[in-house]
Amino acid sequence: MGAGSSGVLEIAFILSVCALTLKMLFLGVRTAQTRGATKRFVNAEDAAWLGGEAVATDIDTAARWRRAHLNDVENFVPFVALGAAYLLLGGSAYAGLAYVLVFTLARILHTVAYLSHKARLRRDAYTTGFLVLALMAAHVATLGIRKLFG
């Protein structure tokens, strides 16, 4: 099973992807629920269909849910790609577990901070996740170069 002989890294990665996916789905649903509860929709067809008002921008609450969701998506895609590459290239289980754990916690903290208006915590959590992605990218590139050139 790839990097970890017991498959612990693979399982940790899968569980992280599942947890972060569920969190993103929740944020998307909360955005829609907030729009529905206020009857203010950014799409005219939704306003017509659901009997609300078409608006150019979301109210702050819906916009905040949406921004948290979009930020998750922007960070999730490279995490999944780099994590899959890391596993395929047989990276260290210990480093991989650290990447998965720190990134997952950073993204959860980022969402909590975003939704509770904690700017410094949000910045710190985002930066932590960003640094994990940068380290993963460098590590994956190194592993790939070593595999390629032996």
PDB file of C-alpha atoms in Angstrom:
ATOM      1  CA  MET A   1       0.000   0.000   0.000  1.00  0.00           C
ATOM      2  CA  GLY A   2       2.317   2.820  -1.050  1.00  0.00           C
ATOM      3  CA  ALA A   3       4.270   4.936   1.430  1.00  0.00           C
ATOM      4  CA  GLY A   4       3.225   3.366   4.715  1.00  0.00           C
ATOM      5  CA  SER A   5       3.540  -0.398   5.027  1.00  0.00           C
ATOM      6  CA  SER A   6       0.387  -0.503   7.139  1.00  0.00           C
ATOM      7  CA  GLY A   7      -1.487   1.937   4.940  1.00  0.00           C
ATOM      8  CA  VAL A   8      -1.862   4.448   7.777  1.00  0.00           C
ATOM      9  CA  LEU A   9      -0.872   7.376   5.544  1.00  0.00           C
ATOM     10  CA  GLU A  10      -3.310   6.349   2.842  1.00  0.00           C
ATOM     11  CA  ILE A  11      -6.130   6.004   5.364  1.00  0.00           C
ATOM     12  CA  ALA A  12      -5.257   9.354   6.991  1.00  0.00           C
ATOM     13  CA  PHE A  13      -5.259  11.027   3.575  1.00  0.00           C
ATOM     14  CA  ILE A  14      -8.618   9.491   2.632  1.00  0.00           C
ATOM     15  CA  LEU A  15     -10.173  10.499   5.966  1.00  0.00           C
ATOM     16  CA  SER A  16      -8.815  14.033   5.575  1.00  0.00           C
ATOM     17  CA  VAL A  17     -10.233  14.312   2.060  1.00  0.00           C
ATOM     18  CA  CYS A  18     -13.602  13.047   3.323  1.00  0.00           C
ATOM     19  CA  ALA A  19     -13.667  15.463   6.281  1.00  0.00           C
ATOM     20  CA  LEU A  20     -12.669  18.444   4.150  1.00  0.00           C
ATOM     21  CA  THR A  21     -15.190  17.484   1.470  1.00  0.00           C
ATOM     22  CA  LEU A  22     -17.990  17.296   4.041  1.00  0.00           C
ATOM     23  CA  LYS A  23     -16.929  20.688   5.391  1.00  0.00           C
ATOM     24  CA  MET A  24     -17.052  22.202   1.891  1.00  0.00           C
ATOM     25  CA  LEU A  25     -20.463  20.683   1.241  1.00  0.00           C
ATOM     26  CA  PHE A  26     -21.712  22.106   4.537  1.00  0.00           C
ATOM     27  CA  LEU A  27     -20.453  25.591   3.629  1.00  0.00           C
ATOM     28  CA  GLY A  28     -22.168  25.413   0.245  1.00  0.00           C
ATOM     29  CA  VAL A  29     -25.454  24.342   1.833  1.00  0.00           C
ATOM     30  CA  ARG A  30     -25.226  27.113   4.450  1.00  0.00           C
ATOM     31  CA  THR A  31     -24.697  29.679   1.680  1.00  0.00           C
ATOM     32  CA  ALA A  32     -27.854  28.481  -0.073  1.00  0.00           C
ATOM     33  CA  GLN A  33     -29.818  28.279   3.192  1.00  0.00           C
ATOM     34  CA  THR A  34     -28.868  31.835   4.095  1.00  0.00           C
ATOM     35  CA  ARG A  35     -29.972  33.090   0.699  1.00  0.00           C
ATOM     36  CA  GLY A  36     -33.234  31.163   0.997  1.00  0.00           C
ATOM     37  CA  ALA A  37     -33.952  32.400   4.527  1.00  0.00           C
ATOM     38  CA  THR A  38     -33.464  36.027   3.497  1.00  0.00           C
ATOM     39  CA  LYS A  39     -35.150  35.565   0.097  1.00  0.00           C
ATOM     40  CA  ARG A  40     -32.239  37.448  -1.513  1.00  0.00           C
ATOM     41  CA  PHE A  41     -30.696  35.656  -4.475  1.00  0.00           C
ATOM     42  CA  VAL A  42     -27.787  36.559  -6.754  1.00  0.00           C
ATOM     43  CA  ASN A  43     -29.416  34.677  -9.641  1.00  0.00           C
ATOM     44  CA  ALA A  44     -32.603  36.200 -11.053  1.00  0.00           C
ATOM     45  CA  GLU A  45     -34.023  32.768 -11.926  1.00  0.00           C
ATOM     46  CA  ASP A  46     -33.674  31.669  -8.292  1.00  0.00           C
ATOM     47  CA  ALA A  47     -35.447  34.811  -7.111  1.00  0.00           C
ATOM     48  CA  ALA A  48     -38.278  34.236  -9.601  1.00  0.00           C
ATOM     49  CA  TRP A  49     -38.582  30.536  -8.781  1.00  0.00           C
ATOM     50  CA  LEU A  50     -38.372  30.926  -5.004  1.00  0.00           C
ATOM     51  CA  GLY A  51     -40.293  34.182  -4.708  1.00  0.00           C
ATOM     52  CA  GLY A  52     -37.465  36.417  -3.583  1.00  0.00           C
ATOM     53  CA  GLU A  53     -35.482  39.444  -4.600  1.00  0.00           C
ATOM     54  CA  ALA A  54     -32.694  39.375  -7.192  1.00  0.00           C
ATOM     55  CA  VAL A  55     -29.666  41.249  -5.851  1.00  0.00           C
ATOM     56  CA  ALA A  56     -26.252  42.097  -7.280  1.00  0.00           C
ATOM     57  CA  THR A  57     -24.390  40.926  -4.164  1.00  0.00           C
ATOM     58  CA  ASP A  58     -25.090  38.635  -1.259  1.00  0.00           C
ATOM     59  CA  ILE A  59     -25.822  39.943   2.209  1.00  0.00           C
ATOM     60  CA  ASP A  60     -22.723  39.783   4.409  1.00  0.00           C
ATOM     61  CA  THR A  61     -23.662  36.483   6.074  1.00  0.00           C
ATOM     62  CA  ALA A  62     -24.224  34.618   2.810  1.00  0.00           C
ATOM     63  CA  ALA A  63     -21.151  36.241   1.282  1.00  0.00           C
ATOM     64  CA  ARG A  64     -19.025  35.119   4.238  1.00  0.00           C
ATOM     65  CA  TRP A  65     -20.253  31.510   3.943  1.00  0.00           C
ATOM     66  CA  ARG A  66     -19.559  31.634   0.205  1.00  0.00           C
ATOM     67  CA  ARG A  67     -16.058  33.095   0.609  1.00  0.00           C
ATOM     68  CA  ALA A  68     -15.163  30.433   3.181  1.00  0.00           C
ATOM     69  CA  HIS A  69     -16.431  27.789   0.751  1.00  0.00           C
ATOM     70  CA  LEU A  70     -14.489  29.194  -2.213  1.00  0.00           C
ATOM     71  CA  ASN A  71     -11.320  29.468  -0.151  1.00  0.00           C
ATOM     72  CA  ASP A  72     -11.712  25.808   0.808  1.00  0.00           C
ATOM     73  CA  VAL A  73     -12.100  24.765  -2.823  1.00  0.00           C
ATOM     74  CA  GLU A  74      -9.029  26.779  -3.848  1.00  0.00           C
ATOM     75  CA  ASN A  75      -6.921  24.982  -1.240  1.00  0.00           C
ATOM     76  CA  PHE A  76      -8.506  21.547  -1.527  1.00  0.00           C
ATOM     77  CA  VAL A  77      -7.631  21.004  -5.186  1.00  0.00           C
ATOM     78  CA  PRO A  78      -3.840  21.339  -4.756  1.00  0.00           C
ATOM     79  CA  PHE A  79      -3.968  19.310  -1.531  1.00  0.00           C
ATOM     80  CA  VAL A  80      -5.674  16.389  -3.254  1.00  0.00           C
ATOM     81  CA  ALA A  81      -3.372  16.564  -6.285  1.00  0.00           C
ATOM     82  CA  LEU A  82      -0.195  16.839  -4.212  1.00  0.00           C
ATOM     83  CA  GLY A  83      -1.370  14.197  -1.732  1.00  0.00           C
ATOM     84  CA  ALA A  84      -2.134  11.729  -4.513  1.00  0.00           C
ATOM     85  CA  ALA A  85       1.244  12.389  -6.146  1.00  0.00           C
ATOM     86  CA  TYR A  86       2.982  12.025  -2.786  1.00  0.00           C
ATOM     87  CA  LEU A  87       1.337   8.641  -2.237  1.00  0.00           C
ATOM     88  CA  LEU A  88       2.091   7.451  -5.774  1.00  0.00           C
ATOM     89  CA  LEU A  89       5.742   8.435  -5.447  1.00  0.00           C
ATOM     90  CA  GLY A  90       6.089   6.609  -2.135  1.00  0.00           C
ATOM     91  CA  GLY A  91       6.862   9.546   0.131  1.00  0.00           C
ATOM     92  CA  SER A  92       7.735   9.094   3.793  1.00  0.00           C
ATOM     93  CA  ALA A  93       4.764   8.055   5.910  1.00  0.00           C
ATOM     94  CA  TYR A  94       5.897  10.293   8.780  1.00  0.00           C
ATOM     95  CA  ALA A  95       6.223  13.439   6.679  1.00  0.00           C
ATOM     96  CA  GLY A  96       2.993  12.583   4.868  1.00  0.00           C
ATOM     97  CA  LEU A  97       1.100  12.180   8.123  1.00  0.00           C
ATOM     98  CA  ALA A  98       2.424  15.530   9.299  1.00  0.00           C
ATOM     99  CA  TYR A  99       1.298  17.177   6.047  1.00  0.00           C
ATOM    100  CA  VAL A 100      -2.176  15.641   6.278  1.00  0.00           C
ATOM    101  CA  LEU A 101      -2.706  16.401   9.957  1.00  0.00           C
ATOM    102  CA  VAL A 102      -1.411  19.982   9.881  1.00  0.00           C
ATOM    103  CA  PHE A 103      -3.228  20.865   6.645  1.00  0.00           C
ATOM    104  CA  THR A 104      -6.526  19.391   7.853  1.00  0.00           C
ATOM    105  CA  LEU A 105      -6.351  21.199  11.192  1.00  0.00           C
ATOM    106  CA  ALA A 106      -5.345  24.443   9.470  1.00  0.00           C
ATOM    107  CA  ARG A 107      -8.320  24.282   7.105  1.00  0.00           C
ATOM    108  CA  ILE A 108     -10.755  23.543   9.937  1.00  0.00           C
ATOM    109  CA  LEU A 109      -9.326  26.421  11.981  1.00  0.00           C
ATOM    110  CA  HIS A 110      -9.495  28.686   8.932  1.00  0.00           C
ATOM    111  CA  THR A 111     -13.211  28.003   8.531  1.00  0.00           C
ATOM    112  CA  VAL A 112     -13.915  28.547  12.230  1.00  0.00           C
ATOM    113  CA  ALA A 113     -11.933  31.791  12.163  1.00  0.00           C
ATOM    114  CA  TYR A 114     -13.618  32.986   8.958  1.00  0.00           C
ATOM    115  CA  LEU A 115     -17.104  32.386  10.268  1.00  0.00           C
ATOM    116  CA  SER A 116     -16.358  33.907  13.676  1.00  0.00           C
ATOM    117  CA  HIS A 117     -14.658  37.031  12.262  1.00  0.00           C
ATOM    118  CA  LYS A 118     -11.224  36.240  13.759  1.00  0.00           C
ATOM    119  CA  ALA A 119      -8.911  37.852  11.206  1.00  0.00           C
ATOM    120  CA  ARG A 120      -5.544  36.979  12.762  1.00  0.00           C
ATOM    121  CA  LEU A 121      -6.470  33.355  13.378  1.00  0.00           C
ATOM    122  CA  ARG A 122      -7.835  33.167   9.835  1.00  0.00           C
ATOM    123  CA  ARG A 123      -4.564  34.556   8.457  1.00  0.00           C
ATOM    124  CA  ASP A 124      -2.453  32.215  10.583  1.00  0.00           C
ATOM    125  CA  ALA A 125      -4.520  29.160   9.650  1.00  0.00           C
ATOM    126  CA  TYR A 126      -4.427  30.094   5.961  1.00  0.00           C
ATOM    127  CA  THR A 127      -0.669  30.676   6.090  1.00  0.00           C
ATOM    128  CA  THR A 128      -0.108  27.335   7.821  1.00  0.00           C
ATOM    129  CA  GLY A 129      -2.099  25.503   5.153  1.00  0.00           C
ATOM    130  CA  PHE A 130      -0.309  27.439   2.406  1.00  0.00           C
ATOM    131  CA  LEU A 131       3.094  26.519   3.830  1.00  0.00           C
ATOM    132  CA  VAL A 132       2.080  22.851   4.020  1.00  0.00           C
ATOM    133  CA  LEU A 133       1.080  22.952   0.348  1.00  0.00           C
ATOM    134  CA  ALA A 134       4.377  24.636  -0.577  1.00  0.00           C
ATOM    135  CA  LEU A 135       6.365  22.028   1.363  1.00  0.00           C
ATOM    136  CA  MET A 136       4.334  19.211  -0.171  1.00  0.00           C
ATOM    137  CA  ALA A 137       4.940  20.608  -3.657  1.00  0.00           C
ATOM    138  CA  ALA A 138       8.696  20.817  -3.053  1.00  0.00           C
ATOM    139  CA  HIS A 139       8.729  17.327  -1.537  1.00  0.00           C
ATOM    140  CA  VAL A 140       6.698  15.836  -4.402  1.00  0.00           C
ATOM    141  CA  ALA A 141       8.954  17.543  -6.967  1.00  0.00           C
ATOM    142  CA  THR A 142      12.026  16.168  -5.188  1.00  0.00           C
ATOM    143  CA  LEU A 143      10.548  12.667  -5.079  1.00  0.00           C
ATOM    144  CA  GLY A 144       9.644  12.892  -8.764  1.00  0.00           C
ATOM    145  CA  ILE A 145      13.107  14.075  -9.785  1.00  0.00           C
ATOM    146  CA  ARG A 146      14.723  11.279  -7.756  1.00  0.00           C
ATOM    147  CA  LYS A 147      12.455   8.688  -9.373  1.00  0.00           C
ATOM    148  CA  LEU A 148      13.091  10.098 -12.825  1.00  0.00           C
ATOM    149  CA  PHE A 149      16.860  10.384 -12.592  1.00  0.00           C
ATOM    150  CA  GLY A 150      17.403   7.555 -10.117  1.00  0.00           C
TER     151      GLY A 150
END
